[in-house]
Tab-separated table of C-alpha atoms in Angstrom:
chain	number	residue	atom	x	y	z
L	1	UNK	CA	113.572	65.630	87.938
L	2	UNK	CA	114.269	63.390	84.867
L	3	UNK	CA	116.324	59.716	85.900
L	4	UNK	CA	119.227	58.215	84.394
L	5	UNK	CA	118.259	57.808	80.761
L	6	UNK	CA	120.107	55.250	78.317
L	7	UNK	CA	120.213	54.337	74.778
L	8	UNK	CA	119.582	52.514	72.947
L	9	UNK	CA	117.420	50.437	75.105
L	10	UNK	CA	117.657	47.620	72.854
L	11	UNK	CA	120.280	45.932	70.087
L	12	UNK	CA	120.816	43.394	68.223
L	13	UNK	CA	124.385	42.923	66.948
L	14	UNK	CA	126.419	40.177	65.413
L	15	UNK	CA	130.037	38.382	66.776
L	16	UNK	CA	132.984	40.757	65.506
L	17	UNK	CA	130.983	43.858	65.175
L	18	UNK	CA	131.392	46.810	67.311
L	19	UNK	CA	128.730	49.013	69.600
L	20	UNK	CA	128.613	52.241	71.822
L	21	UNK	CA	126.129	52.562	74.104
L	22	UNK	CA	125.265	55.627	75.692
L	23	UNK	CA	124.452	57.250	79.606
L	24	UNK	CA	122.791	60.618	80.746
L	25	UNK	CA	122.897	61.015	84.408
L	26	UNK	CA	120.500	62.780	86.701
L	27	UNK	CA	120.639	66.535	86.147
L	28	UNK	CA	123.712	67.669	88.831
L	29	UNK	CA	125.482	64.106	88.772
L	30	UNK	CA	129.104	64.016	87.765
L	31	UNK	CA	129.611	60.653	88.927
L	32	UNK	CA	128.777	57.832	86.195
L	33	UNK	CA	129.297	53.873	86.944
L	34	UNK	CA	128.578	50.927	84.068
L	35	UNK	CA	127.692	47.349	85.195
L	36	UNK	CA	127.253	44.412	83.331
L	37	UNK	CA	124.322	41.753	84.362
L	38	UNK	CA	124.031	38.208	83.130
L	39	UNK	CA	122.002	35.764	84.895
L	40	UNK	CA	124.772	33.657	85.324
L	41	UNK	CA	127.598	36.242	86.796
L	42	UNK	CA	125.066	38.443	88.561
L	43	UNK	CA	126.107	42.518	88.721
L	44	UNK	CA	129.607	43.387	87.624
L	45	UNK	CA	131.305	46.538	87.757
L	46	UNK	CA	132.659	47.895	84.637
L	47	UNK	CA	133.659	51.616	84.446
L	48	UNK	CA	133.598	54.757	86.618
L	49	UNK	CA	134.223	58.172	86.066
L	50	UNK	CA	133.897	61.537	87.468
L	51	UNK	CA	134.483	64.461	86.019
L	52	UNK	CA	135.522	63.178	82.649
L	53	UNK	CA	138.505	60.975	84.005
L	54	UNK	CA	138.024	56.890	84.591
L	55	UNK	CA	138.515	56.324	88.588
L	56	UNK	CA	137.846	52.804	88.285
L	57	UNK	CA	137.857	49.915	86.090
L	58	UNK	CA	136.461	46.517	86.580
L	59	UNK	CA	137.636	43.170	85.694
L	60	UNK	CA	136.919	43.076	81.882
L	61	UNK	CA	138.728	42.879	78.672
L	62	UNK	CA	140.527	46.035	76.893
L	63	UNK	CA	137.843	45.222	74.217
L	64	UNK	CA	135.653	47.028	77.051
L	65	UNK	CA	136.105	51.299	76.986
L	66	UNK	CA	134.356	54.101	77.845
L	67	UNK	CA	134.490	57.880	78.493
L	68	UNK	CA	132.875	60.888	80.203
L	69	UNK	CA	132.018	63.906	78.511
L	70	UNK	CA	132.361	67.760	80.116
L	71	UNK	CA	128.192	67.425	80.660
L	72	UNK	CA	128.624	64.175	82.335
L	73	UNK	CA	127.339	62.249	79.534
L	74	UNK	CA	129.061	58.938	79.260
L	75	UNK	CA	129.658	56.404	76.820
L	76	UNK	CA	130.696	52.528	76.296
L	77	UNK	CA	132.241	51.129	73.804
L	78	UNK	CA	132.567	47.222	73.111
L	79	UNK	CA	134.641	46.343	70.093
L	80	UNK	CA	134.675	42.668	68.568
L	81	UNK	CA	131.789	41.126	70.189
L	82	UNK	CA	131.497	37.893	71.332
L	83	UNK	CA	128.063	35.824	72.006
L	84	UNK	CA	129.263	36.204	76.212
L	85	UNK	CA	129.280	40.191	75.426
L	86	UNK	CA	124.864	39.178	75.471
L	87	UNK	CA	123.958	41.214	78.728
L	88	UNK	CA	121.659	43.777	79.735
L	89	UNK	CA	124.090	46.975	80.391
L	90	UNK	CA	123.114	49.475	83.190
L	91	UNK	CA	124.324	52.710	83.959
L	92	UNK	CA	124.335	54.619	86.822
L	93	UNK	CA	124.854	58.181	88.588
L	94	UNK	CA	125.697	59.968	91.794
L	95	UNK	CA	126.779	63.761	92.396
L	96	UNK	CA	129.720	62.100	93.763
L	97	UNK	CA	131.662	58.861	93.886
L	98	UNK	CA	131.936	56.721	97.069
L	99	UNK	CA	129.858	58.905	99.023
L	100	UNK	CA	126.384	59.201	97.533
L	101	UNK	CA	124.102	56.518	96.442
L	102	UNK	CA	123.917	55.430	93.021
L	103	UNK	CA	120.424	56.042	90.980
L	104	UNK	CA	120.427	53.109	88.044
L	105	UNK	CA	119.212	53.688	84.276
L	106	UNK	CA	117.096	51.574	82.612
L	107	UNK	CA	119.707	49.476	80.943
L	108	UNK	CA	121.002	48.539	77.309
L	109	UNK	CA	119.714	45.202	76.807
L	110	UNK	CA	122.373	44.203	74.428
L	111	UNK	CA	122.200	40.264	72.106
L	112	UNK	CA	125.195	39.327	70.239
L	113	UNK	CA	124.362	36.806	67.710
Z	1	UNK	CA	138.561	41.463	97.857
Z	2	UNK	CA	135.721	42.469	99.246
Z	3	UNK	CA	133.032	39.099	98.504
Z	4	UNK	CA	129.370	39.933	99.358
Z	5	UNK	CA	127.079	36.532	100.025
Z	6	UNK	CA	123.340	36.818	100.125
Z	7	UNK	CA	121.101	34.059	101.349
Z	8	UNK	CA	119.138	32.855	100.650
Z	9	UNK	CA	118.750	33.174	96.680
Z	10	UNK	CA	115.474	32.015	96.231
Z	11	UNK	CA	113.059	32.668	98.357
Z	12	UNK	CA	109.027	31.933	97.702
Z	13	UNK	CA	106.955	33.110	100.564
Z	14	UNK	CA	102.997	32.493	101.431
Z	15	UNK	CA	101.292	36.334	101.377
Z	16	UNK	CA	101.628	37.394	105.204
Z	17	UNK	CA	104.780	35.781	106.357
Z	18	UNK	CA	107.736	37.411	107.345
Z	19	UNK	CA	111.015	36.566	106.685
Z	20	UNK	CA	114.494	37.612	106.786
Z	21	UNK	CA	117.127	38.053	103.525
Z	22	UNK	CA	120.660	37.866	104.527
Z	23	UNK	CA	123.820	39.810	103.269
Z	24	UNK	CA	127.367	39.025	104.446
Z	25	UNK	CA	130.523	40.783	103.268
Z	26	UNK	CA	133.908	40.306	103.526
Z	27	UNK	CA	136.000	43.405	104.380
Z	28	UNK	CA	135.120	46.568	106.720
Z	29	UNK	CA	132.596	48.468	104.806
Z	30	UNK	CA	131.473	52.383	104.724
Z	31	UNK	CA	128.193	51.709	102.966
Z	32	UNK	CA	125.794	49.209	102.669
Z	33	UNK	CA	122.806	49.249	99.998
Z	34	UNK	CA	119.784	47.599	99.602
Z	35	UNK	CA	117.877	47.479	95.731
Z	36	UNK	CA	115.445	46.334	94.560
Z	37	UNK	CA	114.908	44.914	90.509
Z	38	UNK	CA	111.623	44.366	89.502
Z	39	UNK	CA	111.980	41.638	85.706
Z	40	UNK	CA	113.253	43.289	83.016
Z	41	UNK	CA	113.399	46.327	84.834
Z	42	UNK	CA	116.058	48.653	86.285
Z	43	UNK	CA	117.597	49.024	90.070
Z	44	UNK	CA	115.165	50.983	92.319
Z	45	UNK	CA	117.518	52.372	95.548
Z	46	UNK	CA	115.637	51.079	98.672
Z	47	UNK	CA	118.069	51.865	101.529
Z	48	UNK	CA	121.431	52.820	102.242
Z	49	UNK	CA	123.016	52.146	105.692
Z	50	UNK	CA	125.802	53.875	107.224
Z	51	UNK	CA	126.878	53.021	110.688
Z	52	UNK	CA	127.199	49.924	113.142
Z	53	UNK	CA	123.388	49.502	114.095
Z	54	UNK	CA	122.097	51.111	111.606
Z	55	UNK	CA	118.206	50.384	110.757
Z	56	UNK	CA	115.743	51.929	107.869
Z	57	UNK	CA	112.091	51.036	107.398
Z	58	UNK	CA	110.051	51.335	104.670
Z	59	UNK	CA	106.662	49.882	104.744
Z	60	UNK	CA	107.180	46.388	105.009
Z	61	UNK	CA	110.951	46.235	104.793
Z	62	UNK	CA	113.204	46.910	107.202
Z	63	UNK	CA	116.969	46.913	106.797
Z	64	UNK	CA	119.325	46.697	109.534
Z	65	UNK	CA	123.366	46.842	110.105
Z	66	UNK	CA	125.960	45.018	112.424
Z	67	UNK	CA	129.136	46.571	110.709
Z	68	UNK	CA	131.139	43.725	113.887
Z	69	UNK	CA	129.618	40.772	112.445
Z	70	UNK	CA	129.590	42.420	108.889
Z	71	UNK	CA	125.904	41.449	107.849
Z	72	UNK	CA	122.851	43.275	107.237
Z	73	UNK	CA	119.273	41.650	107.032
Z	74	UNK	CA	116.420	42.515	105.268
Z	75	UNK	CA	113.494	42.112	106.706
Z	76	UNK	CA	109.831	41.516	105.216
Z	77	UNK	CA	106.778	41.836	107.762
Z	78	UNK	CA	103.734	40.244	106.237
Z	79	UNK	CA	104.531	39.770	102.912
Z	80	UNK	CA	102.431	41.038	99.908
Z	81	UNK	CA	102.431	39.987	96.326
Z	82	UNK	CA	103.730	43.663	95.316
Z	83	UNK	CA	107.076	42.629	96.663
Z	84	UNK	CA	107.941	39.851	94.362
Z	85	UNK	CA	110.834	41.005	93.039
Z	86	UNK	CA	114.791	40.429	92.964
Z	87	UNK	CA	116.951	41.912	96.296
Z	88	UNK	CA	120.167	43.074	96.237
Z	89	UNK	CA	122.456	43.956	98.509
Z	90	UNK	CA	125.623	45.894	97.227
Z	91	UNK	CA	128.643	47.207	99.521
Z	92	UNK	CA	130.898	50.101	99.274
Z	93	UNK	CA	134.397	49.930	100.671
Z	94	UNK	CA	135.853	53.270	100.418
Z	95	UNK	CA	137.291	53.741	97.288
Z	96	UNK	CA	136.942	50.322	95.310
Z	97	UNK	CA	133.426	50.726	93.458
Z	98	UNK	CA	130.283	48.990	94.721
Z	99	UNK	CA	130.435	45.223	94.768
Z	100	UNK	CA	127.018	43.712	94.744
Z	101	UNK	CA	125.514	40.142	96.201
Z	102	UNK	CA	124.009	37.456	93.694
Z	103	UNK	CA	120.528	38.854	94.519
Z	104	UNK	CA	117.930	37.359	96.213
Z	105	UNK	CA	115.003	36.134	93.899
Z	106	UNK	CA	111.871	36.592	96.146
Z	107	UNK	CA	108.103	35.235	94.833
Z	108	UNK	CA	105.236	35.926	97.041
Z	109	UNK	CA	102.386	33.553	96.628
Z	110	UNK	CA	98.797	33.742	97.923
């Protein structure tokens, strides 16, 4: 059974510029969460969604958006980067939210220059 | 808020030790999580503990639950080099998504 797959894996973007990022969960999972990890704030929640509707949303700036698709595909948009935006980006699924444990992708590793 | 504190963060340990990582959280939980991040690699789901005295084992590890004093432990029984990696513990609270600890750097050294 194929994992949580993400792409890109890597980019390299510049301050102001936009980028979408993108999440396939495990076959069967309709539950998709983002995080954010920097060395310096650790794991933070940015996103969830089940069954194409946002549940939750973390502490971040409206610059930060994403969606769920009817196949439980899910992406992440950042618009206007900024150098702090420099994180690796990890996505992950569940069949269902708040009751099943959550199987991480590989990440986005994401450098704003 | 629910605050989760693990202790310690860095942790180097002589091959065959044992030792114990500690997670504290703040709020009743319905969930605890242990994973595990090898560097530049992704979240790898160790354990997930449910109930007031709660324990998993896998190989060396062994995770435990006191949902009264609202800590779990990790536990490492003769440590190997293959476990050098970063610990974290994450909690769930019901319906506010998972909130994870700083993660707990571990190097295992012959």
């Amino acid at each position: 059974k194929a994992g949580v797959t993400q792409t890109p894996r890597y980019l390299i973007k510049t301050r102001g510029q936009q980028v979408t990022l993108s999440c396939s969960p495990i076959s069967g999972h309709r539950s998709v969460s983002w995080y954010q990890q920097t060395p310096g704030q650790g794991l933070q929640f940015l996103f969830e969604y089940f069954s194409e509707t946002q549940r939750n949303k973390g502490n971040f700036p409206g610059r930060f958006s994403g969606r769920q698709f009817s196949n439980s595909r899910s992406e992440m948009n950042v618009s206007t980067l900024e150098l702090g935006d420099s994180a690796l980006y990890l996505c992950a699924s569940s069949f269902f939210p708040d009751t099943d444990t959550q199987y991480f992708g590989p990440g986005t590793r994401l450098t704003v220059l | 808020e629910l605050k989760v504190e693990q202790n310690p963060l860095f942790l180097s340990m002589q091959e065959g030790k044992n030792y114990t990582i500690y997670c504290n959280y703040s709020t009743t939980s319905d969930r605890l999580y242990w994973y595990r991040q090898d560097p530049g690699k992704s979240l790898e789901s160790l354990f997930v503990l449910l109930s007031n005295g709660a324990v998993k084992q896998e190989g060396r590890l062994m995770a435990s639950l006191d949902t009264k004093a609202r800590l779990s432990t990790l536990h490492i029984t003769a440590a190997v080099h293959d476990l050098s990696a970063t610990y974290f513990c994450a909690v769930d609270s019901g319906n506010t998504p998972l909130v994870f600890g700083k993660g707990t750097r571990l190097s295992v050294i012959a």
